[in-house]
PDB file of C-alpha atoms in Angstrom:
ATOM      1  CA  MET A   1     -19.934   1.164   3.665  1.00  0.00           C
ATOM      2  CA  GLU A   2     -18.611   1.440   0.108  1.00  0.00           C
ATOM      3  CA  THR A   3     -15.573   2.491   0.101  1.00  0.00           C
ATOM      4  CA  HIS A   4     -14.131  -0.102   2.888  1.00  0.00           C
ATOM      5  CA  PRO A   5     -12.070  -2.068   0.338  1.00  0.00           C
ATOM      6  CA  GLU A   6     -10.474   1.050  -0.281  1.00  0.00           C
ATOM      7  CA  TRP A   7      -8.719   0.922   3.177  1.00  0.00           C
ATOM      8  CA  ALA A   8      -8.826  -2.469   3.918  1.00  0.00           C
ATOM      9  CA  PRO A   9      -6.437  -4.478   1.720  1.00  0.00           C
ATOM     10  CA  GLY A  10      -7.381  -7.717   2.751  1.00  0.00           C
ATOM     11  CA  MET A  11     -11.547  -7.122   2.047  1.00  0.00           C
ATOM     12  CA  GLU A  12     -12.756  -8.046  -1.649  1.00  0.00           C
ATOM     13  CA  TYR A  13     -16.363  -6.228  -1.464  1.00  0.00           C
ATOM     14  CA  ILE A  14     -19.235  -5.649   0.480  1.00  0.00           C
ATOM     15  CA  ARG A  15     -22.772  -5.915  -1.156  1.00  0.00           C
ATOM     16  CA  LEU A  16     -25.514  -5.580   0.578  1.00  0.00           C
ATOM     17  CA  GLU A  17     -28.829  -5.985  -0.049  1.00  0.00           C
ATOM     18  CA  GLY A  18     -30.252  -3.342   0.199  1.00  0.00           C
ATOM     19  CA  PRO A  19     -29.865   0.799   1.564  1.00  0.00           C
ATOM     20  CA  LEU A  20     -27.808   1.179   4.723  1.00  0.00           C
ATOM     21  CA  ARG A  21     -29.197   0.644   8.092  1.00  0.00           C
ATOM     22  CA  PRO A  22     -29.296  -1.293  11.379  1.00  0.00           C
ATOM     23  CA  GLY A  23     -30.778  -5.010  10.107  1.00  0.00           C
ATOM     24  CA  VAL A  24     -29.728  -4.440   6.469  1.00  0.00           C
ATOM     25  CA  ARG A  25     -28.202  -7.858   5.362  1.00  0.00           C
ATOM     26  CA  GLY A  26     -25.499  -8.573   2.682  1.00  0.00           C
ATOM     27  CA  VAL A  27     -22.174 -10.492   1.925  1.00  0.00           C
ATOM     28  CA  MET A  28     -18.543  -9.415   2.130  1.00  0.00           C
ATOM     29  CA  LYS A  29     -15.386 -11.524   0.381  1.00  0.00           C
ATOM     30  CA  THR A  30     -12.334 -11.803   1.508  1.00  0.00           C
ATOM     31  CA  ARG A  31      -9.968 -11.207  -1.026  1.00  0.00           C
ATOM     32  CA  ASP A  32      -9.071 -14.770  -0.621  1.00  0.00           C
ATOM     33  CA  GLY A  33     -11.907 -16.429   0.797  1.00  0.00           C
ATOM     34  CA  ASP A  34     -15.381 -16.950   0.538  1.00  0.00           C
ATOM     35  CA  GLU A  35     -18.799 -14.633   0.336  1.00  0.00           C
ATOM     36  CA  THR A  36     -19.917 -14.910   3.687  1.00  0.00           C
ATOM     37  CA  PRO A  37     -23.213 -13.352   4.892  1.00  0.00           C
ATOM     38  CA  MET A  38     -23.528 -10.314   6.903  1.00  0.00           C
ATOM     39  CA  MET A  39     -25.863  -7.867   8.490  1.00  0.00           C
ATOM     40  CA  VAL A  40     -24.953  -3.719   9.313  1.00  0.00           C
ATOM     41  CA  SER A  41     -25.846  -3.982  12.949  1.00  0.00           C
ATOM     42  CA  ASP A  42     -25.329  -0.557  14.467  1.00  0.00           C
ATOM     43  CA  ILE A  43     -24.883   2.781  12.879  1.00  0.00           C
ATOM     44  CA  VAL A  44     -24.638   6.055  14.974  1.00  0.00           C
ATOM     45  CA  PRO A  45     -24.166   8.379  11.968  1.00  0.00           C
ATOM     46  CA  GLY A  46     -20.807  10.008  12.031  1.00  0.00           C
ATOM     47  CA  LEU A  47     -19.655   8.120  14.551  1.00  0.00           C
ATOM     48  CA  ALA A  48     -20.102   4.655  14.758  1.00  0.00           C
ATOM     49  CA  PHE A  49     -21.150   1.888  12.201  1.00  0.00           C
ATOM     50  CA  GLN A  50     -20.971  -1.908  13.354  1.00  0.00           C
ATOM     51  CA  ASP A  51     -21.062  -4.891  11.096  1.00  0.00           C
ATOM     52  CA  THR A  52     -21.314  -8.526  11.963  1.00  0.00           C
ATOM     53  CA  VAL A  53     -20.525 -11.567   9.839  1.00  0.00           C
ATOM     54  CA  PHE A  54     -21.882 -15.179  10.321  1.00  0.00           C
ATOM     55  CA  LEU A  55     -19.755 -17.975  10.624  1.00  0.00           C
ATOM     56  CA  ASP A  56     -20.144 -21.611  11.454  1.00  0.00           C
ATOM     57  CA  GLY A  57     -20.613 -21.852  14.849  1.00  0.00           C
ATOM     58  CA  GLY A  58     -20.948 -17.930  15.880  1.00  0.00           C
ATOM     59  CA  SER A  59     -20.186 -14.497  14.726  1.00  0.00           C
ATOM     60  CA  LEU A  60     -17.787 -11.698  14.140  1.00  0.00           C
ATOM     61  CA  THR A  61     -18.635  -8.219  15.224  1.00  0.00           C
ATOM     62  CA  VAL A  62     -16.781  -5.209  14.211  1.00  0.00           C
ATOM     63  CA  ARG A  63     -17.543  -1.992  15.689  1.00  0.00           C
ATOM     64  CA  HIS A  64     -15.834   1.254  13.832  1.00  0.00           C
ATOM     65  CA  GLU A  65     -15.984   4.320  15.697  1.00  0.00           C
ATOM     66  CA  SER A  66     -14.645   8.013  15.863  1.00  0.00           C
ATOM     67  CA  HIS A  67     -14.333  10.213  19.163  1.00  0.00           C
ATOM     68  CA  ALA A  68     -13.314  13.645  18.802  1.00  0.00           C
ATOM     69  CA  ALA A  69      -9.840  13.946  20.376  1.00  0.00           C
ATOM     70  CA  ASP A  70      -8.164  17.624  21.084  1.00  0.00           C
ATOM     71  CA  GLY A  71      -9.207  19.558  17.526  1.00  0.00           C
ATOM     72  CA  GLY A  72      -9.644  16.210  15.829  1.00  0.00           C
ATOM     73  CA  SER A  73     -10.452  12.605  15.828  1.00  0.00           C
ATOM     74  CA  ARG A  74      -9.418   9.276  17.303  1.00  0.00           C
ATOM     75  CA  LEU A  75     -10.955   6.696  15.202  1.00  0.00           C
ATOM     76  CA  GLU A  76     -11.252   2.859  16.758  1.00  0.00           C
ATOM     77  CA  LEU A  77     -11.959  -0.429  15.992  1.00  0.00           C
ATOM     78  CA  HIS A  78     -13.313  -3.264  18.286  1.00  0.00           C
ATOM     79  CA  ALA A  79     -13.596  -6.381  17.287  1.00  0.00           C
ATOM     80  CA  THR A  80     -15.478  -9.812  19.794  1.00  0.00           C
ATOM     81  CA  ILE A  81     -16.427 -13.505  18.685  1.00  0.00           C
ATOM     82  CA  ASP A  82     -19.241 -14.863  19.930  1.00  0.00           C
ATOM     83  CA  GLY A  83     -21.634 -17.828  20.241  1.00  0.00           C
ATOM     84  CA  PRO A  84     -20.621 -22.084  20.322  1.00  0.00           C
ATOM     85  CA  LYS A  85     -17.754 -22.208  18.794  1.00  0.00           C
ATOM     86  CA  SER A  86     -16.193 -18.751  19.661  1.00  0.00           C
ATOM     87  CA  GLU A  87     -12.838 -20.616  21.220  1.00  0.00           C
ATOM     88  CA  GLU A  88     -12.414 -22.673  18.343  1.00  0.00           C
ATOM     89  CA  LEU A  89     -13.358 -19.575  15.574  1.00  0.00           C
ATOM     90  CA  ALA A  90     -10.740 -17.309  17.737  1.00  0.00           C
ATOM     91  CA  SER A  91      -7.821 -20.136  17.172  1.00  0.00           C
ATOM     92  CA  ALA A  92      -8.965 -20.138  13.869  1.00  0.00           C
ATOM     93  CA  MET A  93      -8.437 -16.706  13.356  1.00  0.00           C
ATOM     94  CA  ALA A  94      -5.499 -16.573  14.337  1.00  0.00           C
ATOM     95  CA  GLY A  95      -3.200 -12.757  13.458  1.00  0.00           C
ATOM     96  CA  LEU A  96      -7.126 -11.018  13.327  1.00  0.00           C
ATOM     97  CA  GLU A  97      -5.914  -8.280  15.445  1.00  0.00           C
ATOM     98  CA  ASP A  98      -2.538  -7.363  13.008  1.00  0.00           C
ATOM     99  CA  VAL A  99      -5.316  -7.528  10.299  1.00  0.00           C
ATOM    100  CA  LEU A 100      -7.824  -5.106  12.348  1.00  0.00           C
ATOM    101  CA  ALA A 101      -4.632  -2.860  12.971  1.00  0.00           C
ATOM    102  CA  SER A 102      -4.389  -3.025   9.668  1.00  0.00           C
ATOM    103  CA  ASP A 103      -7.694  -1.926   8.687  1.00  0.00           C
ATOM    104  CA  LEU A 104      -7.212   1.295  11.013  1.00  0.00           C
ATOM    105  CA  ALA A 105      -4.137   2.513   9.722  1.00  0.00           C
ATOM    106  CA  GLY A 106      -6.333   2.429   6.498  1.00  0.00           C
ATOM    107  CA  LEU A 107      -8.495   3.765   7.714  1.00  0.00           C
ATOM    108  CA  ILE A 108      -7.047   6.784   8.939  1.00  0.00           C
ATOM    109  CA  ALA A 109      -5.126   7.108   5.972  1.00  0.00           C
ATOM    110  CA  LEU A 110      -8.305   7.492   4.151  1.00  0.00           C
ATOM    111  CA  VAL A 111     -10.120  10.173   6.629  1.00  0.00           C
ATOM    112  CA  GLU A 112      -6.891  12.655   6.360  1.00  0.00           C
ATOM    113  CA  ARG A 113      -6.590  12.293   2.690  1.00  0.00           C
ATOM    114  CA  GLU A 114     -10.838  13.542   2.702  1.00  0.00           C
ATOM    115  CA  GLN A 115      -9.992  15.858   5.292  1.00  0.00           C
ATOM    116  CA  ALA A 116      -6.638  17.699   3.270  1.00  0.00           C
ATOM    117  CA  ALA A 117      -8.997  17.547   0.456  1.00  0.00           C
ATOM    118  CA  HIS A 118     -11.511  20.237   1.917  1.00  0.00           C
TER     119      HIS A 118
END
């Protein structure tokens, strides 16, 4: 989580209210937005982490996963929008797929740099 702003160009910071674990709450701030409440909703050590951002009328959950593949790893991002205003939120977040694709490319580049350094 602490490297998130390094590989997600639109992210300014994430501040957690305690140690990284499922259920810990905090705030995240995009570079062009306000602080938004969030929670670490799942962690599978070495394989996945998931955060949920609480929005007016719903939530956005993003899961980051790593899978073994052909002697390396395959990284994936999955996002879901839930809640009573999910359709409105999805419309308001038009372009989210492009943002997540950019974030995924940045995460892959970070992982590859770290692997090359070892």
